[in-house]
Short mmCIF file of N, CA and C in Angstrom, two decimals:
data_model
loop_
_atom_site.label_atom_id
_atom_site.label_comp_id
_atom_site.label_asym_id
_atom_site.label_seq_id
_atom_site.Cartn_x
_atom_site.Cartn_y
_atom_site.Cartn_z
N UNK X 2 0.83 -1.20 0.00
CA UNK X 2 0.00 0.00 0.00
C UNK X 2 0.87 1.27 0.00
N UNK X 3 2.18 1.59 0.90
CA UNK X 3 2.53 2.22 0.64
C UNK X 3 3.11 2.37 -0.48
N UNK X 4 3.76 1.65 -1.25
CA UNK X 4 4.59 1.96 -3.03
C UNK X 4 3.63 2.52 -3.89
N UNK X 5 2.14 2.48 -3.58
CA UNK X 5 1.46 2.75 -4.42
C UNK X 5 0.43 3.59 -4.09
N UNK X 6 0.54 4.49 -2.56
CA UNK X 6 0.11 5.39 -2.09
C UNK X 6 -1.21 4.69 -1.57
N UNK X 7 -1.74 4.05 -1.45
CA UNK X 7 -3.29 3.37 -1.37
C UNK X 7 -3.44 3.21 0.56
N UNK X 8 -4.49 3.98 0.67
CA UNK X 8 -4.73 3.72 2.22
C UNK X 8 -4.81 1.67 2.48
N UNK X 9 -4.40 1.52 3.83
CA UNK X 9 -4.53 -0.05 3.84
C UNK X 9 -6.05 -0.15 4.41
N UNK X 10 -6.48 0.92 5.14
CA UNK X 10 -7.58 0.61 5.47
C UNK X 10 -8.86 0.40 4.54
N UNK X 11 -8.45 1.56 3.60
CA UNK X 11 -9.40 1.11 1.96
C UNK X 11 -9.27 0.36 1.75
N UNK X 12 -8.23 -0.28 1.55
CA UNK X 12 -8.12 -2.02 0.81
C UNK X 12 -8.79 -3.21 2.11
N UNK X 13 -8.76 -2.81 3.35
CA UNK X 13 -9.67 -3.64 4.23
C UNK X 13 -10.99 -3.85 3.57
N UNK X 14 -11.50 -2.52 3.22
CA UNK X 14 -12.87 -2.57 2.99
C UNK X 14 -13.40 -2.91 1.37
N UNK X 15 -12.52 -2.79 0.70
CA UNK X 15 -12.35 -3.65 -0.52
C UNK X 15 -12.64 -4.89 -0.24
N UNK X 16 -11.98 -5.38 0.31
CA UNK X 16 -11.90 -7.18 0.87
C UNK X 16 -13.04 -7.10 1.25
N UNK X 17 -13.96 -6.95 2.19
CA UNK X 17 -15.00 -6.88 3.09
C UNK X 17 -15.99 -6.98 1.72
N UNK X 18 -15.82 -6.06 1.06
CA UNK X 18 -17.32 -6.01 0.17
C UNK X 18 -16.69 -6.52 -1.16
N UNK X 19 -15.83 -7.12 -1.45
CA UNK X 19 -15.58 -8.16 -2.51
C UNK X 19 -16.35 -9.49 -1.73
N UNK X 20 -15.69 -9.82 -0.81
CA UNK X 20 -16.45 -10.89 0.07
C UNK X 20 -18.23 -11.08 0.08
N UNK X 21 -18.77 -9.86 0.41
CA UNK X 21 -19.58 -9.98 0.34
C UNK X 21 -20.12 -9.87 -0.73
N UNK X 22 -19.66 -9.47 -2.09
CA UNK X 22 -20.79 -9.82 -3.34
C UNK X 22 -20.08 -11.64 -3.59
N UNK X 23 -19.34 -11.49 -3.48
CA UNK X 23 -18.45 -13.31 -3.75
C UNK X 23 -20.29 -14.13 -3.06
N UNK X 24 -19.94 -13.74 -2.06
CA UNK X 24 -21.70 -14.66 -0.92
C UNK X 24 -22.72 -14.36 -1.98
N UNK X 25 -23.18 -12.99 -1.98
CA UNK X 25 -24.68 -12.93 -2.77
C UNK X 25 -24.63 -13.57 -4.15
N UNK X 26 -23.30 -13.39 -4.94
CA UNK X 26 -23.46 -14.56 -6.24
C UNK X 26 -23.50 -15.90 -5.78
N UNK X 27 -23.05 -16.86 -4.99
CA UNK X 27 -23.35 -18.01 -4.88
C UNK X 27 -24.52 -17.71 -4.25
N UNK X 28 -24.73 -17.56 -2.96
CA UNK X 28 -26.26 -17.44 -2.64
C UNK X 28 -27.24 -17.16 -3.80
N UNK X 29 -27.56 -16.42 -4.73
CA UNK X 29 -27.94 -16.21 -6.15
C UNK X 29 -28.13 -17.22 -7.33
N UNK X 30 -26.80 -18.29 -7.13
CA UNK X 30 -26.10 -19.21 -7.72
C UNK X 30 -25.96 -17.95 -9.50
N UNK X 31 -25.64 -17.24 -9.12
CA UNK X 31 -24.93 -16.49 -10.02
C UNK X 31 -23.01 -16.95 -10.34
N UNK X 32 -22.58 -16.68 -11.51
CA UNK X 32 -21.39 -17.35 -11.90
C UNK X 32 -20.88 -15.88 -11.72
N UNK X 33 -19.47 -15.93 -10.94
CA UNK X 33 -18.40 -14.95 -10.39
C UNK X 33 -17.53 -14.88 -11.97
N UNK X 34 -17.70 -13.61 -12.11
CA UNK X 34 -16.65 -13.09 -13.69
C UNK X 34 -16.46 -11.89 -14.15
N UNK X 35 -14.94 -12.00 -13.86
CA UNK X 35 -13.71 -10.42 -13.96
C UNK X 35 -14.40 -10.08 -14.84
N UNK X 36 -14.43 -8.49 -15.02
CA UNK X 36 -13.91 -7.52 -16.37
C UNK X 36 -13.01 -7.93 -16.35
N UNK X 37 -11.71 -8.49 -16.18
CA UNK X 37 -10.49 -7.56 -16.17
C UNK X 37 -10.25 -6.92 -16.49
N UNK X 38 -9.55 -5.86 -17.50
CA UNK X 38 -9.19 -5.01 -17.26
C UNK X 38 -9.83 -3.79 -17.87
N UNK X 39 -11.26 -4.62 -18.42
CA UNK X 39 -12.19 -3.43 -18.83
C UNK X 39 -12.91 -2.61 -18.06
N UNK X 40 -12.42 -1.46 -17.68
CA UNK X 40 -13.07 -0.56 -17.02
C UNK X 40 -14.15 0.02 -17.38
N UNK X 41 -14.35 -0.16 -18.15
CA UNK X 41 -16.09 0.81 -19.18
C UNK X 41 -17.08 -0.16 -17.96
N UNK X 42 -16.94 -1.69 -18.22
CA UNK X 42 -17.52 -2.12 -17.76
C UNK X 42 -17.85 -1.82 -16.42
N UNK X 43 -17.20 -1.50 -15.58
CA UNK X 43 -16.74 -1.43 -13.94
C UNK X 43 -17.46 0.16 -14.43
N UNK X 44 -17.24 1.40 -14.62
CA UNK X 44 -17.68 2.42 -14.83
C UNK X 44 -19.35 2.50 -15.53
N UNK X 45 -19.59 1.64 -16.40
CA UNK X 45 -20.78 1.83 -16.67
C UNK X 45 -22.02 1.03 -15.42
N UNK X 46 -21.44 0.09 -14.77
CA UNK X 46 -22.02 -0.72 -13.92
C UNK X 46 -22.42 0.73 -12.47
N UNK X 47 -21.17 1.22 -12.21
CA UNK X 47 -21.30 2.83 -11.41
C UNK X 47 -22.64 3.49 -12.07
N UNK X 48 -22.39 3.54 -13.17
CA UNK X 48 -23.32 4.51 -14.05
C UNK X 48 -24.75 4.27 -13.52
N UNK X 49 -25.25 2.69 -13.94
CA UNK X 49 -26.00 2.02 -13.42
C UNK X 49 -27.23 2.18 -12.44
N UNK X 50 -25.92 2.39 -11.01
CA UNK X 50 -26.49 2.56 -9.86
C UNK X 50 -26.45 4.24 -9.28
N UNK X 51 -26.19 5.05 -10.48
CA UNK X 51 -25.93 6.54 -9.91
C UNK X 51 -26.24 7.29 -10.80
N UNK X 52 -26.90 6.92 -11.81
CA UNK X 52 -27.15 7.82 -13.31
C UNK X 52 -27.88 9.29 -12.51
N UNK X 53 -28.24 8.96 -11.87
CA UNK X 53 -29.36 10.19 -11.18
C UNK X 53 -28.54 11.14 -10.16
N UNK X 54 -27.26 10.52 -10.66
CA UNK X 54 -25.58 11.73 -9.10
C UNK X 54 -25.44 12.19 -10.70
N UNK X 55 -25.30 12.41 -11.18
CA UNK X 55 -25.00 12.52 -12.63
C UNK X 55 -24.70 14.09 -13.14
N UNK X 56 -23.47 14.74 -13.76
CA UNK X 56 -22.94 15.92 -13.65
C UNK X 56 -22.63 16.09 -15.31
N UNK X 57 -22.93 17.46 -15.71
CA UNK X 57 -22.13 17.54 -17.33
C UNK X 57 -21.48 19.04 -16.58
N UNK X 58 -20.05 19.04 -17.28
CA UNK X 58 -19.03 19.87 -16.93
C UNK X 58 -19.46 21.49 -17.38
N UNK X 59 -19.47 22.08 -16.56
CA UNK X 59 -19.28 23.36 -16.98
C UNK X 59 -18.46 24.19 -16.79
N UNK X 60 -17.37 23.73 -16.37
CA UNK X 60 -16.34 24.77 -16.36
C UNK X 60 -15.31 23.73 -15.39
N UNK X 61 -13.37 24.63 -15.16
CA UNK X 61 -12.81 23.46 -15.02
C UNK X 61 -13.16 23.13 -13.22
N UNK X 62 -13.05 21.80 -13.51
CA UNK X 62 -13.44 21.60 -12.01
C UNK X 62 -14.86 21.85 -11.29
N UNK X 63 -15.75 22.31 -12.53
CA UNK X 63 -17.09 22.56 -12.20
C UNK X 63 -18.05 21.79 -12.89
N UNK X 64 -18.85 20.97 -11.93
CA UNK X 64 -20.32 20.60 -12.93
C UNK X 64 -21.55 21.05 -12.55
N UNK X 65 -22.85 20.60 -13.34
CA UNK X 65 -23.57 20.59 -12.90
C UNK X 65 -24.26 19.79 -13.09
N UNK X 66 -25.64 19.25 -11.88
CA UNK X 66 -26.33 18.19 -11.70
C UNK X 66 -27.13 18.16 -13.07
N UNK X 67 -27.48 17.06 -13.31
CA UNK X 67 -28.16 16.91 -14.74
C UNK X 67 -29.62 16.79 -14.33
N UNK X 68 -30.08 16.24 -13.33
CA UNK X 68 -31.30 16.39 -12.79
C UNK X 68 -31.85 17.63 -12.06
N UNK X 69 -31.16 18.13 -10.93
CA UNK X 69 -31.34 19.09 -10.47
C UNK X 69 -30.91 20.79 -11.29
N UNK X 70 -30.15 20.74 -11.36
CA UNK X 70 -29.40 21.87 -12.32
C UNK X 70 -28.28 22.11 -11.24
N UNK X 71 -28.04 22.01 -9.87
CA UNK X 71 -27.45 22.38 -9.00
C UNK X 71 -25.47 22.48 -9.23
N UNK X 72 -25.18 23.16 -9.26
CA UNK X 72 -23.67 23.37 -9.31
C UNK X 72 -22.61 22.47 -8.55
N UNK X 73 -21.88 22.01 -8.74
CA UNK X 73 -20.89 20.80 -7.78
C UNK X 73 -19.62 21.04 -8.52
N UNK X 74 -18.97 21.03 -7.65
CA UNK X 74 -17.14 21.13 -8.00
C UNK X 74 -16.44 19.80 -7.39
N UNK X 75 -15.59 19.12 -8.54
CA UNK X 75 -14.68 18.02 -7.64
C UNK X 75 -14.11 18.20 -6.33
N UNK X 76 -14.33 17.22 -5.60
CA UNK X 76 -13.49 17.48 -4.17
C UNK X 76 -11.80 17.39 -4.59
N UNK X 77 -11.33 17.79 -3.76
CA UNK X 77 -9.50 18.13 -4.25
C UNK X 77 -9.49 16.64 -3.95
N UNK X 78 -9.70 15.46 -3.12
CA UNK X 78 -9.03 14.31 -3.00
C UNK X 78 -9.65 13.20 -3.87
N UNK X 79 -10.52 13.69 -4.59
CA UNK X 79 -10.94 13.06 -5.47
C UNK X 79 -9.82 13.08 -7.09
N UNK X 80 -10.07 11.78 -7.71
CA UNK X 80 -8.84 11.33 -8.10
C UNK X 80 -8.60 12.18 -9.67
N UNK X 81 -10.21 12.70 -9.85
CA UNK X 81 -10.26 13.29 -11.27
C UNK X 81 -9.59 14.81 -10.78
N UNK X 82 -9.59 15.01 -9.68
CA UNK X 82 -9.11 16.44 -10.04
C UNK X 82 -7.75 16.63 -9.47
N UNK X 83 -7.73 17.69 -10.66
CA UNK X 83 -6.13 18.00 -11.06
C UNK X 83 -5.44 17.10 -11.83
N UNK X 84 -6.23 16.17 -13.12
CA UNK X 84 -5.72 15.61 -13.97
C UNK X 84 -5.72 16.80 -14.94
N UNK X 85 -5.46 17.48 -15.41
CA UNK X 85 -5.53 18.50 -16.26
C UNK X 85 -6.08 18.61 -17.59
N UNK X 86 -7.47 17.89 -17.44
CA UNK X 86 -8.42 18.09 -17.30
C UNK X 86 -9.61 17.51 -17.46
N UNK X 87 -11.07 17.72 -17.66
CA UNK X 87 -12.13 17.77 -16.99
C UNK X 87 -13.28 16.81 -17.91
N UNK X 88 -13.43 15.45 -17.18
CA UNK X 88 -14.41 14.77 -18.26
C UNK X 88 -15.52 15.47 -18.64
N UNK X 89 -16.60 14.98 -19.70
CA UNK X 89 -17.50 15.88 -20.25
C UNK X 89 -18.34 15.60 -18.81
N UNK X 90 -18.68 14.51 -18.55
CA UNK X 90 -19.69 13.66 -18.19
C UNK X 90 -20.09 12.97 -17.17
N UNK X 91 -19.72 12.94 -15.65
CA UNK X 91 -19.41 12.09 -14.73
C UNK X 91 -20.62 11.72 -13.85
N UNK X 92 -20.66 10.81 -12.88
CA UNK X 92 -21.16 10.42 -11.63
C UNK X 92 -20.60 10.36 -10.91
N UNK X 93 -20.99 10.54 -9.92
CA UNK X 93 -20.58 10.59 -8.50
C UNK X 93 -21.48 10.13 -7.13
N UNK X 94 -21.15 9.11 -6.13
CA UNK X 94 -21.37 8.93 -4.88
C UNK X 94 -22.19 9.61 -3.93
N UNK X 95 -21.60 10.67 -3.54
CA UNK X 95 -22.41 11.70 -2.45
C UNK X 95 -21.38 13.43 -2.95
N UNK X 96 -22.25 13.96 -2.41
CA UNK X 96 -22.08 15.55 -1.79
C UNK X 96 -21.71 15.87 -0.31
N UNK X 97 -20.79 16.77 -0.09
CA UNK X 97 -20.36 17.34 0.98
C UNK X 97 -20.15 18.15 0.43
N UNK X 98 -21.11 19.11 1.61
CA UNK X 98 -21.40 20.87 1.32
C UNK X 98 -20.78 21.53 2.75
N UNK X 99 -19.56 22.23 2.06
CA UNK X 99 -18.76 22.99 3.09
C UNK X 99 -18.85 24.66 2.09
N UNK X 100 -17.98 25.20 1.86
CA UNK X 100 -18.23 26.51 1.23
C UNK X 100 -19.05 25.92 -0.08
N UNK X 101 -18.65 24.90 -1.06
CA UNK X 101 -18.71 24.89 -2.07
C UNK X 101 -19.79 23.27 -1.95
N UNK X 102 -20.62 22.90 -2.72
CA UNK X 102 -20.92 21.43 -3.15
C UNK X 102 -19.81 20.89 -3.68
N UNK X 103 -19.36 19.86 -3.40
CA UNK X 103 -18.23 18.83 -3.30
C UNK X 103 -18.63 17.67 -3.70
N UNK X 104 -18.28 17.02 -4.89
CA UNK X 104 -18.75 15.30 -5.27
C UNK X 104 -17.77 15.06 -5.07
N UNK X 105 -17.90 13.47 -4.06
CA UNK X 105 -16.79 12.64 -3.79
C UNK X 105 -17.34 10.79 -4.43
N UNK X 106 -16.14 10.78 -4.28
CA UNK X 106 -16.32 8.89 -5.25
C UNK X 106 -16.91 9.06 -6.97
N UNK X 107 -16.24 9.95 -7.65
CA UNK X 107 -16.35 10.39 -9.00
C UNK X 107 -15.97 9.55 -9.82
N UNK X 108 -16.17 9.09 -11.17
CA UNK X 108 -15.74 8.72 -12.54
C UNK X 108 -16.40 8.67 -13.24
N UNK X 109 -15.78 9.34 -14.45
CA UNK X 109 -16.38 10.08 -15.59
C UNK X 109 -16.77 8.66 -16.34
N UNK X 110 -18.36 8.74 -17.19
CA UNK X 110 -19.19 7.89 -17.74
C UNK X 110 -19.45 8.89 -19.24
N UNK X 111 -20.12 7.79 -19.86
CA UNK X 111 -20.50 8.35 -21.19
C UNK X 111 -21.54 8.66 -20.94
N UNK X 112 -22.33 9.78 -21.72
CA UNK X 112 -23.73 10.25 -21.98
C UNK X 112 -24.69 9.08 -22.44
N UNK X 113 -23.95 8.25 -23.44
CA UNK X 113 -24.71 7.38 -23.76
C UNK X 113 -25.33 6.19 -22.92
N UNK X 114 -24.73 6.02 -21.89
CA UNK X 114 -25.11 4.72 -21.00
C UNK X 114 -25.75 6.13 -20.09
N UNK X 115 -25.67 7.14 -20.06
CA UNK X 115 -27.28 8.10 -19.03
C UNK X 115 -28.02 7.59 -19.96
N UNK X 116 -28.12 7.75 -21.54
CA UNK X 116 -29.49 7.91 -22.10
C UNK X 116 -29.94 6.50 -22.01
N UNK X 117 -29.01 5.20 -21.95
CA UNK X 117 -29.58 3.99 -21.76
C UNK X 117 -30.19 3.57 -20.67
N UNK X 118 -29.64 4.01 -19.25
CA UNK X 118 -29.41 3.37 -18.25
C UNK X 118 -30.64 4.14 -17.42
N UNK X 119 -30.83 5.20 -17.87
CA UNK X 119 -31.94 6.19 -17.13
C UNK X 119 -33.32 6.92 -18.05
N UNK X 120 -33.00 6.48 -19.21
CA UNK X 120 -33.87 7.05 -20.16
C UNK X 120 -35.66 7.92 -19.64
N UNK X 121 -35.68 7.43 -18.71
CA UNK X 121 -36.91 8.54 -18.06
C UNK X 121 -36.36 10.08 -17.63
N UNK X 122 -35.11 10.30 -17.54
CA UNK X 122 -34.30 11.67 -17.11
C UNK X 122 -33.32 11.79 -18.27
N UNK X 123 -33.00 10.79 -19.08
CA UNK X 123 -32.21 11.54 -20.42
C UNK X 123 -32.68 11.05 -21.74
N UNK X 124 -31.81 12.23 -22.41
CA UNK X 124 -31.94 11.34 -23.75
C UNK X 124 -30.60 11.53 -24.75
#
């Protein structure tokens, strides 16, 4: 964890809830199977369950809610910001409102899996 900067306690809780979807697919009798290393997949699956946290960029480091209209800026420890620069398109987790609205647990998604995945709020 440290060579690669990664809290160890995050990776506890990685384990914890890998574990626990590992249970609900057998309990399910669902068959356990990597993306590997396709991330669209892993990102559109986010998309999925958050189309409605859902942000189009308006400026750098600034979005806004696609449902609400409401304004949100990346949190600084969030991993998209300060890549230099700014997906069109993202979701995000939750809000923390200190001076500014703050999305934390961000990654940028395509428009097209909103218009699939939520089609009653996009198109």
């Amino acid at each position: 964890c440290s060579t690669y900067f990664i809290q160890s306690k995050a990776m506890k809780k990685v384990r914890e809830v890998r574990s626990q979807l590992v249970d609900i697919c057998k309990q399910s009798n669902l068959t356990l199977q990597s993306c590997g290393s396709d991330w669209d997949t892993v990102r559109k699956a986010i998309c999925s369950g958050y189309f409605y946290n859902s942000g189009k960029t308006k400026g750098i480091g600034e979005y806004v809610n696609l449902r609400t209209g409401m304004p949100c800026h990346l949190h600084p420890s969030s991993a998209l910001y300060g890549m230099g620069y700014c997906p069109d398109y993202i979701c995000y987790h939750e809000l923390v409102f200190t001076t500014k609205e703050y999305m934390q647990c961000v990654t940028a998604v395509d428009p097209v899996w909103l218009a699939e995945l939520g089609p009653m709020f996009f198109r």
